[in-house]
Structure formats: structure tokens, C-alpha cells
């Protein structure tokens, strides 16, 4: 099913404790400490208050299912994008390669556009508290 919803943005939130929620948001902002999530499947249900500090990341998705067969390409060999190339390693070991316009470790987090153009993630808001390290990426982007 395509990720749609009442004028909201389709997201998947991953908490640092491993929980995952899917739904839409209408009030996410990178400078706010919380936002509301309308659960997928019943968007008339009451919105959940989501504290950003408890999250690993907010994934702004193309659809909720993704592709089980897709293998993430964390290289920049075929990547096109603007901004700084970086590789984020989360505390749980997952890595994300992409482009950012404004990473600052003193901020709450930053948006990353995945280098993998076939990713189900249109963009990812990476919460700095869930990050083990951020490194500049090597390789040529086109």
C-alpha cells in the first residue's frame, strides 16, 4: 500500500529501544522536541505524541512496505545529490550513506537524503543521540 494520509507526511519512526511505528505526521519539525504521529491503518485514531529524544530516526517513506528484496547500496558510485556526503553509523550498527545540507553534532539531528536512489526512504531525520559516528564519505557522486 502506498503511504498516504490526510495531508500528512508518511513516516516510519524507529525508537532507540527497537520499537517501530508507522503513520503520518503533520507537525514534524527538526527544531521541535516532539511531534504527533497518526497511526497507519486508522488515521482517525488519536494522534500519538512522539518525543524526538527517544528516537533513532524518522524515516520519510515512499510506502510502508518497502521491498524485502532490496539490498541497500551505501556507496556513492551511482549516487546523485546535493550537500555533504556522509556515512552515519548508528549505535545499533546500522549504517546510512547519504547527503546532508546541515550536519552539526550539537543539534538535535539532521536530514539525510539516502545515496541509494532505490531506497524506500525519501529522506531520513537522524537523531544525533542515536549515532555512534558520522564520517565524511569518499567516492564521487554524480
Coordinates of N, CA and C in Angstrom, one line a residue, residues 10-115:
X10 N 4.1 10.6 5.2 CA 4.2 9.2 5.6 C 5.6 9.0 6.2
X11 N 5.5 8.4 7.4 CA 6.8 8.2 8.2 C 6.8 6.8 8.8
X12 N 8.0 6.4 9.1 CA 8.2 5.2 10.0 C 9.2 5.8 11.0
X13 N 8.8 5.6 12.3 CA 9.7 6.1 13.4 C 10.3 4.8 14.1
X14 N 11.6 4.9 14.3 CA 12.3 3.8 15.0 C 12.8 4.4 16.3
X15 N 12.4 3.8 17.4 CA 12.9 4.2 18.7 C 14.2 3.6 19.0
X16 N 15.0 4.2 19.9 CA 16.3 3.6 20.3 C 16.1 2.2 20.9
X17 N 15.0 2.0 21.5 CA 14.7 0.7 22.2 C 14.3 -0.4 21.2
X18 N 14.2 -0.1 19.9 CA 13.8 -1.1 18.9 C 12.4 -1.0 18.4
X19 N 11.5 -0.3 19.1 CA 10.1 -0.2 18.7 C 10.0 0.5 17.3
X20 N 9.0 0.2 16.5 CA 8.8 0.8 15.2 C 7.3 1.2 15.1
X21 N 7.0 2.4 14.7 CA 5.6 2.8 14.5 C 5.6 3.4 13.1
X22 N 4.4 3.2 12.4 CA 4.2 3.7 11.1 C 3.0 4.6 11.1
X23 N 3.0 5.7 10.3 CA 1.9 6.5 10.2 C 2.2 7.8 9.5
X24 N 1.4 8.8 9.8 CA 1.7 10.1 9.2 C 1.8 11.2 10.2
X25 N 2.5 12.3 9.8 CA 2.7 13.4 10.7 C 2.4 14.7 9.9
X26 N 1.8 15.6 10.7 CA 1.6 16.9 10.1 C 2.4 18.1 10.7
X27 N 3.1 17.7 11.8 CA 3.8 18.7 12.6 C 5.2 18.4 12.9
X28 N 5.9 17.6 12.2 CA 7.3 17.3 12.5 C 8.1 18.5 12.0
X29 N 9.0 18.9 12.9 CA 10.0 20.0 12.5 C 11.3 19.7 13.2
X30 N 12.4 19.8 12.6 CA 13.7 19.4 13.1 C 14.1 20.2 14.4
X31 N 13.5 21.3 14.7 CA 13.8 22.1 15.9 C 12.9 21.9 17.0
X32 N 11.9 21.0 16.8 CA 10.9 20.7 17.9 C 11.3 19.4 18.6
X33 N 11.0 19.3 19.9 CA 11.4 18.2 20.7 C 10.3 17.0 20.7
X34 N 9.2 17.3 20.0 CA 8.2 16.3 19.9 C 7.3 16.6 18.7
X35 N 6.5 15.6 18.3 CA 5.6 15.7 17.2 C 4.5 14.7 17.3
X36 N 3.5 14.7 16.5 CA 2.4 13.8 16.5 C 2.4 12.8 15.4
X37 N 2.1 11.6 15.7 CA 2.0 10.5 14.7 C 0.6 10.0 14.7
X38 N 0.0 10.0 13.5 CA -1.3 9.4 13.3 C -1.1 8.0 12.8
X39 N -1.4 6.9 13.6 CA -1.1 5.5 13.2 C -1.6 5.1 11.9
X40 N -0.8 4.4 11.2 CA -1.2 3.8 9.9 C -2.3 2.8 10.0
X41 N -3.2 2.8 9.2 CA -4.3 1.9 9.2 C -5.6 2.5 9.9
X42 N -5.4 3.4 10.7 CA -6.5 4.1 11.4 C -6.2 5.5 11.7
X43 N -6.1 6.3 10.7 CA -5.7 7.7 10.9 C -6.7 8.6 11.5
X44 N -7.9 8.0 11.8 CA -8.9 8.7 12.6 C -8.7 8.5 14.0
X45 N -7.8 7.5 14.3 CA -7.4 7.3 15.7 C -6.7 8.5 16.3
X46 N -6.6 8.5 17.6 CA -6.0 9.6 18.3 C -4.5 9.6 18.0
X47 N -4.0 10.8 17.7 CA -2.5 11.0 17.4 C -1.7 10.7 18.7
X48 N -0.5 10.1 18.4 CA 0.4 9.7 19.5 C 1.4 10.8 19.6
X49 N 1.8 11.2 20.8 CA 2.9 12.2 21.0 C 4.2 11.5 21.0
X50 N 5.1 11.9 20.1 CA 6.4 11.2 19.9 C 7.5 12.1 20.3
X51 N 8.2 11.7 21.4 CA 9.4 12.5 21.8 C 10.6 12.2 20.9
X52 N 11.2 13.2 20.3 CA 12.3 13.0 19.4 C 13.5 12.4 20.1
X53 N 13.7 12.8 21.3 CA 14.9 12.3 22.1 C 14.9 10.8 22.3
X54 N 13.7 10.1 22.1 CA 13.6 8.7 22.3 C 13.9 7.9 21.0
X55 N 14.1 8.7 19.9 CA 14.1 8.0 18.6 C 15.5 7.8 18.1
X56 N 15.6 6.8 17.3 CA 16.8 6.6 16.5 C 16.8 7.5 15.2
X57 N 15.6 7.4 14.5 CA 15.4 8.2 13.3 C 14.0 8.3 12.9
X58 N 13.7 9.3 12.1 CA 12.3 9.4 11.5 C 12.6 9.2 10.0
X59 N 12.0 8.1 9.4 CA 12.1 7.8 8.0 C 10.9 8.3 7.3
X60 N 11.1 9.2 6.3 CA 10.1 9.7 5.5 C 10.0 8.8 4.3
X61 N 9.0 8.0 4.2 CA 9.0 6.8 3.3 C 8.1 7.1 2.1
X62 N 8.4 6.3 1.0 CA 7.6 6.3 -0.2 C 6.4 5.4 0.0
X63 N 6.5 4.3 0.7 CA 5.4 3.4 1.0 C 5.8 2.7 2.3
X64 N 4.8 2.1 3.0 CA 5.0 1.5 4.3 C 5.7 0.1 4.2
X65 N 5.5 -0.6 3.1 CA 6.0 -2.0 3.0 C 7.5 -2.0 2.6
X66 N 8.0 -1.1 1.7 CA 9.3 -1.2 1.2 C 9.4 -2.4 0.3
X67 N 10.7 -2.9 0.1 CA 10.9 -4.0 -0.7 C 11.8 -5.0 0.0
X68 N 11.3 -6.1 0.4 CA 12.1 -7.1 1.2 C 13.3 -7.6 0.3
X69 N 13.2 -7.5 -1.0 CA 14.3 -8.0 -1.8 C 15.4 -6.9 -2.0
X70 N 15.1 -5.7 -1.7 CA 16.1 -4.6 -1.9 C 17.2 -4.7 -1.0
X71 N 18.4 -4.6 -1.5 CA 19.7 -4.6 -0.7 C 20.2 -3.1 -0.8
X72 N 20.3 -2.5 0.4 CA 20.8 -1.1 0.4 C 22.2 -0.9 -0.2
X73 N 22.3 0.1 -1.0 CA 23.6 0.4 -1.6 C 24.1 1.6 -0.9
X74 N 25.0 1.4 0.0 CA 25.6 2.5 0.8 C 26.9 3.1 0.2
X75 N 27.0 2.9 -1.1 CA 28.1 3.5 -1.8 C 27.6 4.8 -2.5
X76 N 28.5 5.5 -3.0 CA 28.2 6.7 -3.8 C 28.5 6.6 -5.2
X77 N 28.7 5.3 -5.7 CA 29.1 5.0 -7.0 C 28.1 5.5 -8.1
X78 N 26.8 5.4 -7.8 CA 25.7 5.8 -8.7 C 24.9 6.9 -8.1
X79 N 25.3 7.5 -7.0 CA 24.5 8.5 -6.3 C 24.6 9.8 -6.9
X80 N 23.4 10.5 -6.9 CA 23.3 11.9 -7.3 C 22.7 12.6 -6.1
X81 N 23.2 13.8 -5.8 CA 22.6 14.5 -4.7 C 23.4 15.8 -4.5
X82 N 22.8 16.6 -3.6 CA 23.4 17.9 -3.2 C 23.8 17.8 -1.7
X83 N 24.8 18.6 -1.4 CA 25.2 18.7 0.0 C 26.4 17.8 0.3
X84 N 26.7 17.7 1.6 CA 27.9 17.0 2.0 C 27.6 15.5 2.0
X85 N 28.5 14.7 1.5 CA 28.3 13.2 1.5 C 28.8 12.8 2.9
X86 N 28.0 11.9 3.5 CA 28.5 11.4 4.8 C 27.9 9.9 5.0
X87 N 28.6 9.3 5.9 CA 28.1 7.9 6.4 C 27.8 8.0 7.9
X88 N 26.6 7.7 8.2 CA 26.1 7.7 9.6 C 26.2 6.2 10.1
X89 N 26.8 6.0 11.2 CA 26.8 4.7 11.9 C 26.0 4.9 13.2
X90 N 24.8 4.2 13.2 CA 24.0 4.2 14.4 C 24.6 3.3 15.5
X91 N 24.2 3.6 16.8 CA 24.7 2.8 17.9 C 24.3 1.3 17.8
X92 N 23.2 1.0 17.0 CA 22.8 -0.4 16.8 C 23.6 -1.1 15.7
X93 N 24.5 -0.3 15.0 CA 25.3 -0.9 14.0 C 24.8 -0.6 12.6
X94 N 23.6 -0.2 12.4 CA 23.1 0.1 11.1 C 23.9 1.3 10.5
X95 N 24.1 1.3 9.2 CA 24.7 2.5 8.5 C 23.8 3.1 7.5
X96 N 24.0 4.4 7.3 CA 23.2 5.1 6.3 C 24.2 6.0 5.6
X97 N 24.2 5.9 4.3 CA 25.0 6.8 3.4 C 24.1 7.8 2.7
X98 N 24.5 9.0 2.7 CA 23.7 10.0 2.0 C 24.2 11.4 2.0
X99 N 23.4 12.3 1.7 CA 23.7 13.7 1.5 C 23.0 14.5 2.6
X100 N 23.7 15.5 3.1 CA 23.0 16.4 4.1 C 23.4 17.9 3.8
X101 N 22.5 18.7 4.1 CA 22.8 20.2 3.9 C 23.2 20.8 5.2
X102 N 23.1 20.1 6.3 CA 23.5 20.7 7.6 C 23.7 19.8 8.8
X103 N 24.7 19.0 8.8 CA 25.0 18.2 9.9 C 25.8 19.0 11.0
X104 N 25.3 19.0 12.2 CA 26.0 19.7 13.3 C 25.8 18.8 14.5
X105 N 26.8 18.2 15.1 CA 26.6 17.3 16.2 C 26.0 18.0 17.5
X106 N 26.0 19.3 17.5 CA 25.4 20.0 18.6 C 23.9 20.1 18.5
X107 N 23.4 19.9 17.3 CA 21.9 20.0 17.0 C 21.3 18.7 17.5
X108 N 19.9 18.7 17.5 CA 19.2 17.5 17.9 C 19.3 16.4 16.8
X109 N 19.5 16.8 15.5 CA 19.7 15.9 14.5 C 19.8 16.6 13.1
X110 N 19.7 15.8 12.0 CA 19.8 16.4 10.7 C 19.1 15.5 9.7
X111 N 18.7 16.1 8.6 CA 18.1 15.3 7.5 C 19.2 14.8 6.6
X112 N 19.0 13.5 6.2 CA 19.9 12.9 5.2 C 19.1 12.3 4.1
X113 N 19.5 12.6 2.9 CA 18.9 12.1 1.7 C 19.7 10.8 1.3
X114 N 19.1 9.6 1.3 CA 19.9 8.4 1.1 C 20.6 8.4 -0.3
X115 N 21.9 7.9 -0.3 CA 22.6 7.8 -1.5 C 22.0 6.8 -2.4

